[in-house]
Amino acid sequence: MDDLPRLALSVRQPSAWAIIHGGKEIENRSLGSIRAGRMTTGTICIHAATGMKEDEYRYLHWRFAQHGAICPRPDELVRGAIIGVVDVVEIVTESDSPWFGGEAGLRLENPRSVDPIPASGALGYFEWSAGGRFAPVKPWMRRYDRSHGDDRTGSLFPDSGPTYKTPPAKPWRKP
């Protein structure tokens, strides 16, 4: 733990998972949040935020599958912890990356996972310290695939992507 960067960025799941394990090379932010959060280039820890809403998970689960990243079930995603390290190599306002989808973003390289370390998060870059507990699993997370048409559980092909009759609605409004 002593060799981990002291600065971290808190990212909601499943985006935090996708940065470390799913090839997500851009973390989208507004220019205002990049400035306010004193975000610059350098090596940082990725903190999986405690919050995760069902509509956000559903949309991102579907969206990530479009890029070949099949994320774990919501009850398997660690929240409230440092989960990895990544190099922020550039702040971009344009990108051809399929992961770019906002006003600006942090271009990321060299993701490395670490054993989860419980820690509290904060906005922007923050100095983290170990402590606390992992966020508890919410009831909707346990019943997710049984109630939303994702038939991976009990399927002959459990590693196949999510199945949806129609793409989920994007849970965020455009600014």
PDB file of C-alpha atoms in Angstrom:
ATOM      1  CA  MET A   1       0.000   0.000   0.000  1.00  0.00           C
ATOM      2  CA  ASP A   2       2.922   2.354   0.616  1.00  0.00           C
ATOM      3  CA  ASP A   3       3.841   2.274  -3.067  1.00  0.00           C
ATOM      4  CA  LEU A   4       0.384   3.411  -4.245  1.00  0.00           C
ATOM      5  CA  PRO A   5      -0.155   7.040  -5.278  1.00  0.00           C
ATOM      6  CA  ARG A   6      -1.656   9.224  -2.560  1.00  0.00           C
ATOM      7  CA  LEU A   7      -4.047  10.916  -5.001  1.00  0.00           C
ATOM      8  CA  ALA A   8      -7.194   9.159  -6.165  1.00  0.00           C
ATOM      9  CA  LEU A   9     -10.216   9.832  -8.337  1.00  0.00           C
ATOM     10  CA  SER A  10     -13.580   8.449  -7.266  1.00  0.00           C
ATOM     11  CA  VAL A  11     -15.546   6.894 -10.136  1.00  0.00           C
ATOM     12  CA  ARG A  12     -18.963   5.269  -9.927  1.00  0.00           C
ATOM     13  CA  GLN A  13     -19.309   1.600 -10.766  1.00  0.00           C
ATOM     14  CA  PRO A  14     -19.314  -0.001 -13.279  1.00  0.00           C
ATOM     15  CA  SER A  15     -17.119   2.703 -14.850  1.00  0.00           C
ATOM     16  CA  ALA A  16     -14.400   2.187 -12.225  1.00  0.00           C
ATOM     17  CA  TRP A  17     -14.329  -1.529 -13.112  1.00  0.00           C
ATOM     18  CA  ALA A  18     -14.169  -0.690 -16.836  1.00  0.00           C
ATOM     19  CA  ILE A  19     -11.172   1.615 -16.308  1.00  0.00           C
ATOM     20  CA  ILE A  20      -9.195  -1.100 -14.548  1.00  0.00           C
ATOM     21  CA  HIS A  21     -10.459  -4.247 -16.312  1.00  0.00           C
ATOM     22  CA  GLY A  22     -12.533  -3.326 -19.367  1.00  0.00           C
ATOM     23  CA  GLY A  23     -10.312  -1.157 -21.537  1.00  0.00           C
ATOM     24  CA  LYS A  24     -12.056   2.151 -20.743  1.00  0.00           C
ATOM     25  CA  GLU A  25      -9.390   4.606 -21.811  1.00  0.00           C
ATOM     26  CA  ILE A  26     -11.276   7.864 -21.229  1.00  0.00           C
ATOM     27  CA  GLU A  27     -12.925   9.062 -18.019  1.00  0.00           C
ATOM     28  CA  ASN A  28     -15.423  11.719 -19.111  1.00  0.00           C
ATOM     29  CA  ARG A  29     -15.752  14.867 -17.033  1.00  0.00           C
ATOM     30  CA  SER A  30     -16.779  18.463 -17.622  1.00  0.00           C
ATOM     31  CA  LEU A  31     -14.030  21.038 -18.026  1.00  0.00           C
ATOM     32  CA  GLY A  32     -15.363  22.736 -14.890  1.00  0.00           C
ATOM     33  CA  SER A  33     -15.008  19.557 -12.811  1.00  0.00           C
ATOM     34  CA  ILE A  34     -11.498  18.964 -14.184  1.00  0.00           C
ATOM     35  CA  ARG A  35     -10.465  22.484 -13.140  1.00  0.00           C
ATOM     36  CA  ALA A  36     -12.292  22.394  -9.786  1.00  0.00           C
ATOM     37  CA  GLY A  37     -10.899  18.934  -9.000  1.00  0.00           C
ATOM     38  CA  ARG A  38      -7.339  20.027  -9.829  1.00  0.00           C
ATOM     39  CA  MET A  39      -7.087  17.121 -12.262  1.00  0.00           C
ATOM     40  CA  THR A  40      -3.773  16.907 -14.082  1.00  0.00           C
ATOM     41  CA  THR A  41      -1.635  14.236 -15.676  1.00  0.00           C
ATOM     42  CA  GLY A  42       0.159  11.692 -13.511  1.00  0.00           C
ATOM     43  CA  THR A  43      -0.393   8.363 -11.809  1.00  0.00           C
ATOM     44  CA  ILE A  44      -3.479   8.117  -9.588  1.00  0.00           C
ATOM     45  CA  CYS A  45      -5.520   5.504  -7.775  1.00  0.00           C
ATOM     46  CA  ILE A  46      -9.021   4.686  -8.945  1.00  0.00           C
ATOM     47  CA  HIS A  47     -11.555   4.688  -6.139  1.00  0.00           C
ATOM     48  CA  ALA A  48     -14.841   2.846  -6.721  1.00  0.00           C
ATOM     49  CA  ALA A  49     -17.472   5.198  -5.317  1.00  0.00           C
ATOM     50  CA  THR A  50     -20.097   3.883  -2.898  1.00  0.00           C
ATOM     51  CA  GLY A  51     -23.021   5.017  -5.025  1.00  0.00           C
ATOM     52  CA  MET A  52     -24.377   2.995  -7.923  1.00  0.00           C
ATOM     53  CA  LYS A  53     -27.887   3.459  -9.264  1.00  0.00           C
ATOM     54  CA  GLU A  54     -29.734   0.716 -11.068  1.00  0.00           C
ATOM     55  CA  ASP A  55     -30.468   2.782 -14.188  1.00  0.00           C
ATOM     56  CA  GLU A  56     -26.806   3.833 -14.451  1.00  0.00           C
ATOM     57  CA  TYR A  57     -25.599   0.245 -14.073  1.00  0.00           C
ATOM     58  CA  ARG A  58     -28.138  -1.029 -16.591  1.00  0.00           C
ATOM     59  CA  TYR A  59     -27.179   1.545 -19.224  1.00  0.00           C
ATOM     60  CA  LEU A  60     -23.412   1.166 -18.712  1.00  0.00           C
ATOM     61  CA  HIS A  61     -23.620  -2.645 -18.629  1.00  0.00           C
ATOM     62  CA  TRP A  62     -25.251  -2.479 -22.064  1.00  0.00           C
ATOM     63  CA  ARG A  63     -22.933   0.284 -23.356  1.00  0.00           C
ATOM     64  CA  PHE A  64     -19.719  -1.469 -22.273  1.00  0.00           C
ATOM     65  CA  ALA A  65     -20.841  -4.667 -23.997  1.00  0.00           C
ATOM     66  CA  GLN A  66     -20.907  -2.676 -27.257  1.00  0.00           C
ATOM     67  CA  HIS A  67     -17.122  -2.351 -26.803  1.00  0.00           C
ATOM     68  CA  GLY A  68     -16.576  -5.972 -25.805  1.00  0.00           C
ATOM     69  CA  ALA A  69     -16.332  -5.307 -22.053  1.00  0.00           C
ATOM     70  CA  ILE A  70     -18.718  -7.572 -20.137  1.00  0.00           C
ATOM     71  CA  CYS A  71     -18.788  -6.227 -16.601  1.00  0.00           C
ATOM     72  CA  PRO A  72     -19.637  -8.275 -13.530  1.00  0.00           C
ATOM     73  CA  ARG A  73     -23.071  -8.369 -11.953  1.00  0.00           C
ATOM     74  CA  PRO A  74     -23.757  -5.338  -9.740  1.00  0.00           C
ATOM     75  CA  ASP A  75     -23.543  -7.385  -6.540  1.00  0.00           C
ATOM     76  CA  GLU A  76     -20.011  -8.478  -7.520  1.00  0.00           C
ATOM     77  CA  LEU A  77     -18.624  -4.956  -7.999  1.00  0.00           C
ATOM     78  CA  VAL A  78     -16.619  -3.601  -5.071  1.00  0.00           C
ATOM     79  CA  ARG A  79     -17.714  -0.141  -3.953  1.00  0.00           C
ATOM     80  CA  GLY A  80     -16.164   2.181  -1.405  1.00  0.00           C
ATOM     81  CA  ALA A  81     -12.581   1.150  -2.108  1.00  0.00           C
ATOM     82  CA  ILE A  82      -9.375   1.783  -3.998  1.00  0.00           C
ATOM     83  CA  ILE A  83      -9.415  -0.838  -6.772  1.00  0.00           C
ATOM     84  CA  GLY A  84      -6.501   0.091  -9.015  1.00  0.00           C
ATOM     85  CA  VAL A  85      -3.951   2.498 -10.378  1.00  0.00           C
ATOM     86  CA  VAL A  86      -3.889   4.261 -13.750  1.00  0.00           C
ATOM     87  CA  ASP A  87      -1.766   6.833 -15.559  1.00  0.00           C
ATOM     88  CA  VAL A  88      -3.585  10.008 -16.641  1.00  0.00           C
ATOM     89  CA  VAL A  89      -1.582  10.946 -19.740  1.00  0.00           C
ATOM     90  CA  GLU A  90      -3.637  13.791 -21.182  1.00  0.00           C
ATOM     91  CA  ILE A  91      -6.732  15.918 -20.715  1.00  0.00           C
ATOM     92  CA  VAL A  92      -8.704  15.905 -23.965  1.00  0.00           C
ATOM     93  CA  THR A  93     -11.628  17.837 -25.404  1.00  0.00           C
ATOM     94  CA  GLU A  94     -11.793  15.700 -28.557  1.00  0.00           C
ATOM     95  CA  SER A  95     -11.103  12.025 -29.122  1.00  0.00           C
ATOM     96  CA  ASP A  96     -11.846   9.262 -31.608  1.00  0.00           C
ATOM     97  CA  SER A  97     -12.085   6.814 -28.706  1.00  0.00           C
ATOM     98  CA  PRO A  98     -15.470   5.081 -28.454  1.00  0.00           C
ATOM     99  CA  TRP A  99     -15.209   5.744 -24.707  1.00  0.00           C
ATOM    100  CA  PHE A 100     -15.229   9.540 -25.219  1.00  0.00           C
ATOM    101  CA  GLY A 101     -18.665  11.027 -24.789  1.00  0.00           C
ATOM    102  CA  GLY A 102     -18.583  14.372 -23.115  1.00  0.00           C
ATOM    103  CA  GLU A 103     -17.163  17.835 -23.011  1.00  0.00           C
ATOM    104  CA  ALA A 104     -13.743  16.640 -21.859  1.00  0.00           C
ATOM    105  CA  GLY A 105     -12.008  13.626 -20.472  1.00  0.00           C
ATOM    106  CA  LEU A 106      -8.933  12.179 -18.855  1.00  0.00           C
ATOM    107  CA  ARG A 107      -7.038   9.900 -21.259  1.00  0.00           C
ATOM    108  CA  LEU A 108      -5.902   6.865 -19.298  1.00  0.00           C
ATOM    109  CA  GLU A 109      -3.169   4.276 -19.844  1.00  0.00           C
ATOM    110  CA  ASN A 110      -1.567   1.367 -17.977  1.00  0.00           C
ATOM    111  CA  PRO A 111      -4.417   0.305 -15.667  1.00  0.00           C
ATOM    112  CA  ARG A 112      -3.306  -1.994 -12.847  1.00  0.00           C
ATOM    113  CA  SER A 113      -5.636  -3.654 -10.386  1.00  0.00           C
ATOM    114  CA  VAL A 114      -4.913  -3.891  -6.681  1.00  0.00           C
ATOM    115  CA  ASP A 115      -6.612  -5.894  -3.961  1.00  0.00           C
ATOM    116  CA  PRO A 116      -9.489  -3.620  -2.880  1.00  0.00           C
ATOM    117  CA  ILE A 117      -8.671  -1.291  -0.007  1.00  0.00           C
ATOM    118  CA  PRO A 118     -11.690   0.189   1.824  1.00  0.00           C
ATOM    119  CA  ALA A 119     -11.514   3.982   1.692  1.00  0.00           C
ATOM    120  CA  SER A 120     -13.800   6.998   1.607  1.00  0.00           C
ATOM    121  CA  GLY A 121     -14.068   8.982  -1.608  1.00  0.00           C
ATOM    122  CA  ALA A 122     -14.352  12.668  -2.439  1.00  0.00           C
ATOM    123  CA  LEU A 123     -14.881  14.899  -5.452  1.00  0.00           C
ATOM    124  CA  GLY A 124     -11.978  15.655  -7.807  1.00  0.00           C
ATOM    125  CA  TYR A 125      -8.524  14.384  -7.025  1.00  0.00           C
ATOM    126  CA  PHE A 126      -8.257  13.683  -3.307  1.00  0.00           C
ATOM    127  CA  GLU A 127      -5.712  12.293  -0.863  1.00  0.00           C
ATOM    128  CA  TRP A 128      -7.060   8.957   0.219  1.00  0.00           C
ATOM    129  CA  SER A 129      -6.412   6.905   3.315  1.00  0.00           C
ATOM    130  CA  ALA A 130      -7.353   3.327   4.093  1.00  0.00           C
ATOM    131  CA  GLY A 131     -10.264   2.808   6.407  1.00  0.00           C
ATOM    132  CA  GLY A 132     -13.935   2.141   6.660  1.00  0.00           C
ATOM    133  CA  ARG A 133     -15.937  -0.614   5.047  1.00  0.00           C
ATOM    134  CA  PHE A 134     -16.931  -1.681   1.583  1.00  0.00           C
ATOM    135  CA  ALA A 135     -20.356  -0.412   0.552  1.00  0.00           C
ATOM    136  CA  PRO A 136     -23.069  -2.991   1.240  1.00  0.00           C
ATOM    137  CA  VAL A 137     -24.893  -4.770  -1.566  1.00  0.00           C
ATOM    138  CA  LYS A 138     -28.357  -3.315  -2.195  1.00  0.00           C
ATOM    139  CA  PRO A 139     -31.391  -5.556  -2.797  1.00  0.00           C
ATOM    140  CA  TRP A 140     -31.746  -4.537  -6.473  1.00  0.00           C
ATOM    141  CA  MET A 141     -28.160  -5.680  -7.090  1.00  0.00           C
ATOM    142  CA  ARG A 142     -28.905  -9.249  -5.979  1.00  0.00           C
ATOM    143  CA  ARG A 143     -31.953  -9.622  -8.199  1.00  0.00           C
ATOM    144  CA  TYR A 144     -30.601  -7.651 -11.175  1.00  0.00           C
ATOM    145  CA  ASP A 145     -30.430 -10.276 -13.925  1.00  0.00           C
ATOM    146  CA  ARG A 146     -33.608 -12.027 -12.873  1.00  0.00           C
ATOM    147  CA  SER A 147     -35.713  -8.867 -13.099  1.00  0.00           C
ATOM    148  CA  HIS A 148     -34.280  -7.125 -16.142  1.00  0.00           C
ATOM    149  CA  GLY A 149     -33.984  -9.642 -18.914  1.00  0.00           C
ATOM    150  CA  ASP A 150     -30.231 -10.229 -18.634  1.00  0.00           C
ATOM    151  CA  ASP A 151     -30.262 -14.019 -18.890  1.00  0.00           C
ATOM    152  CA  ARG A 152     -26.609 -14.769 -18.066  1.00  0.00           C
ATOM    153  CA  THR A 153     -27.425 -16.481 -14.763  1.00  0.00           C
ATOM    154  CA  GLY A 154     -28.338 -20.081 -15.417  1.00  0.00           C
ATOM    155  CA  SER A 155     -27.533 -19.641 -19.083  1.00  0.00           C
ATOM    156  CA  LEU A 156     -25.567 -22.110 -21.157  1.00  0.00           C
ATOM    157  CA  PHE A 157     -23.310 -19.163 -22.038  1.00  0.00           C
ATOM    158  CA  PRO A 158     -22.730 -17.230 -18.789  1.00  0.00           C
ATOM    159  CA  ASP A 159     -19.908 -15.119 -20.277  1.00  0.00           C
ATOM    160  CA  SER A 160     -21.993 -13.867 -23.171  1.00  0.00           C
ATOM    161  CA  GLY A 161     -23.022 -10.242 -23.193  1.00  0.00           C
ATOM    162  CA  PRO A 162     -26.185  -8.779 -21.729  1.00  0.00           C
ATOM    163  CA  THR A 163     -29.390  -9.400 -23.613  1.00  0.00           C
ATOM    164  CA  TYR A 164     -31.866  -6.564 -23.927  1.00  0.00           C
ATOM    165  CA  LYS A 165     -34.864  -6.305 -26.226  1.00  0.00           C
ATOM    166  CA  THR A 166     -34.173  -2.580 -26.520  1.00  0.00           C
ATOM    167  CA  PRO A 167     -31.145  -0.562 -25.381  1.00  0.00           C
ATOM    168  CA  PRO A 168     -31.607   0.940 -21.911  1.00  0.00           C
ATOM    169  CA  ALA A 169     -32.289   4.657 -21.683  1.00  0.00           C
ATOM    170  CA  LYS A 170     -29.310   6.893 -20.980  1.00  0.00           C
ATOM    171  CA  PRO A 171     -29.752   7.938 -17.334  1.00  0.00           C
ATOM    172  CA  TRP A 172     -28.055  11.330 -17.600  1.00  0.00           C
ATOM    173  CA  ARG A 173     -29.471  14.419 -19.187  1.00  0.00           C
ATOM    174  CA  LYS A 174     -27.386  16.357 -21.679  1.00  0.00           C
ATOM    175  CA  PRO A 175     -26.093  19.638 -20.238  1.00  0.00           C
TER     176      PRO A 175
END
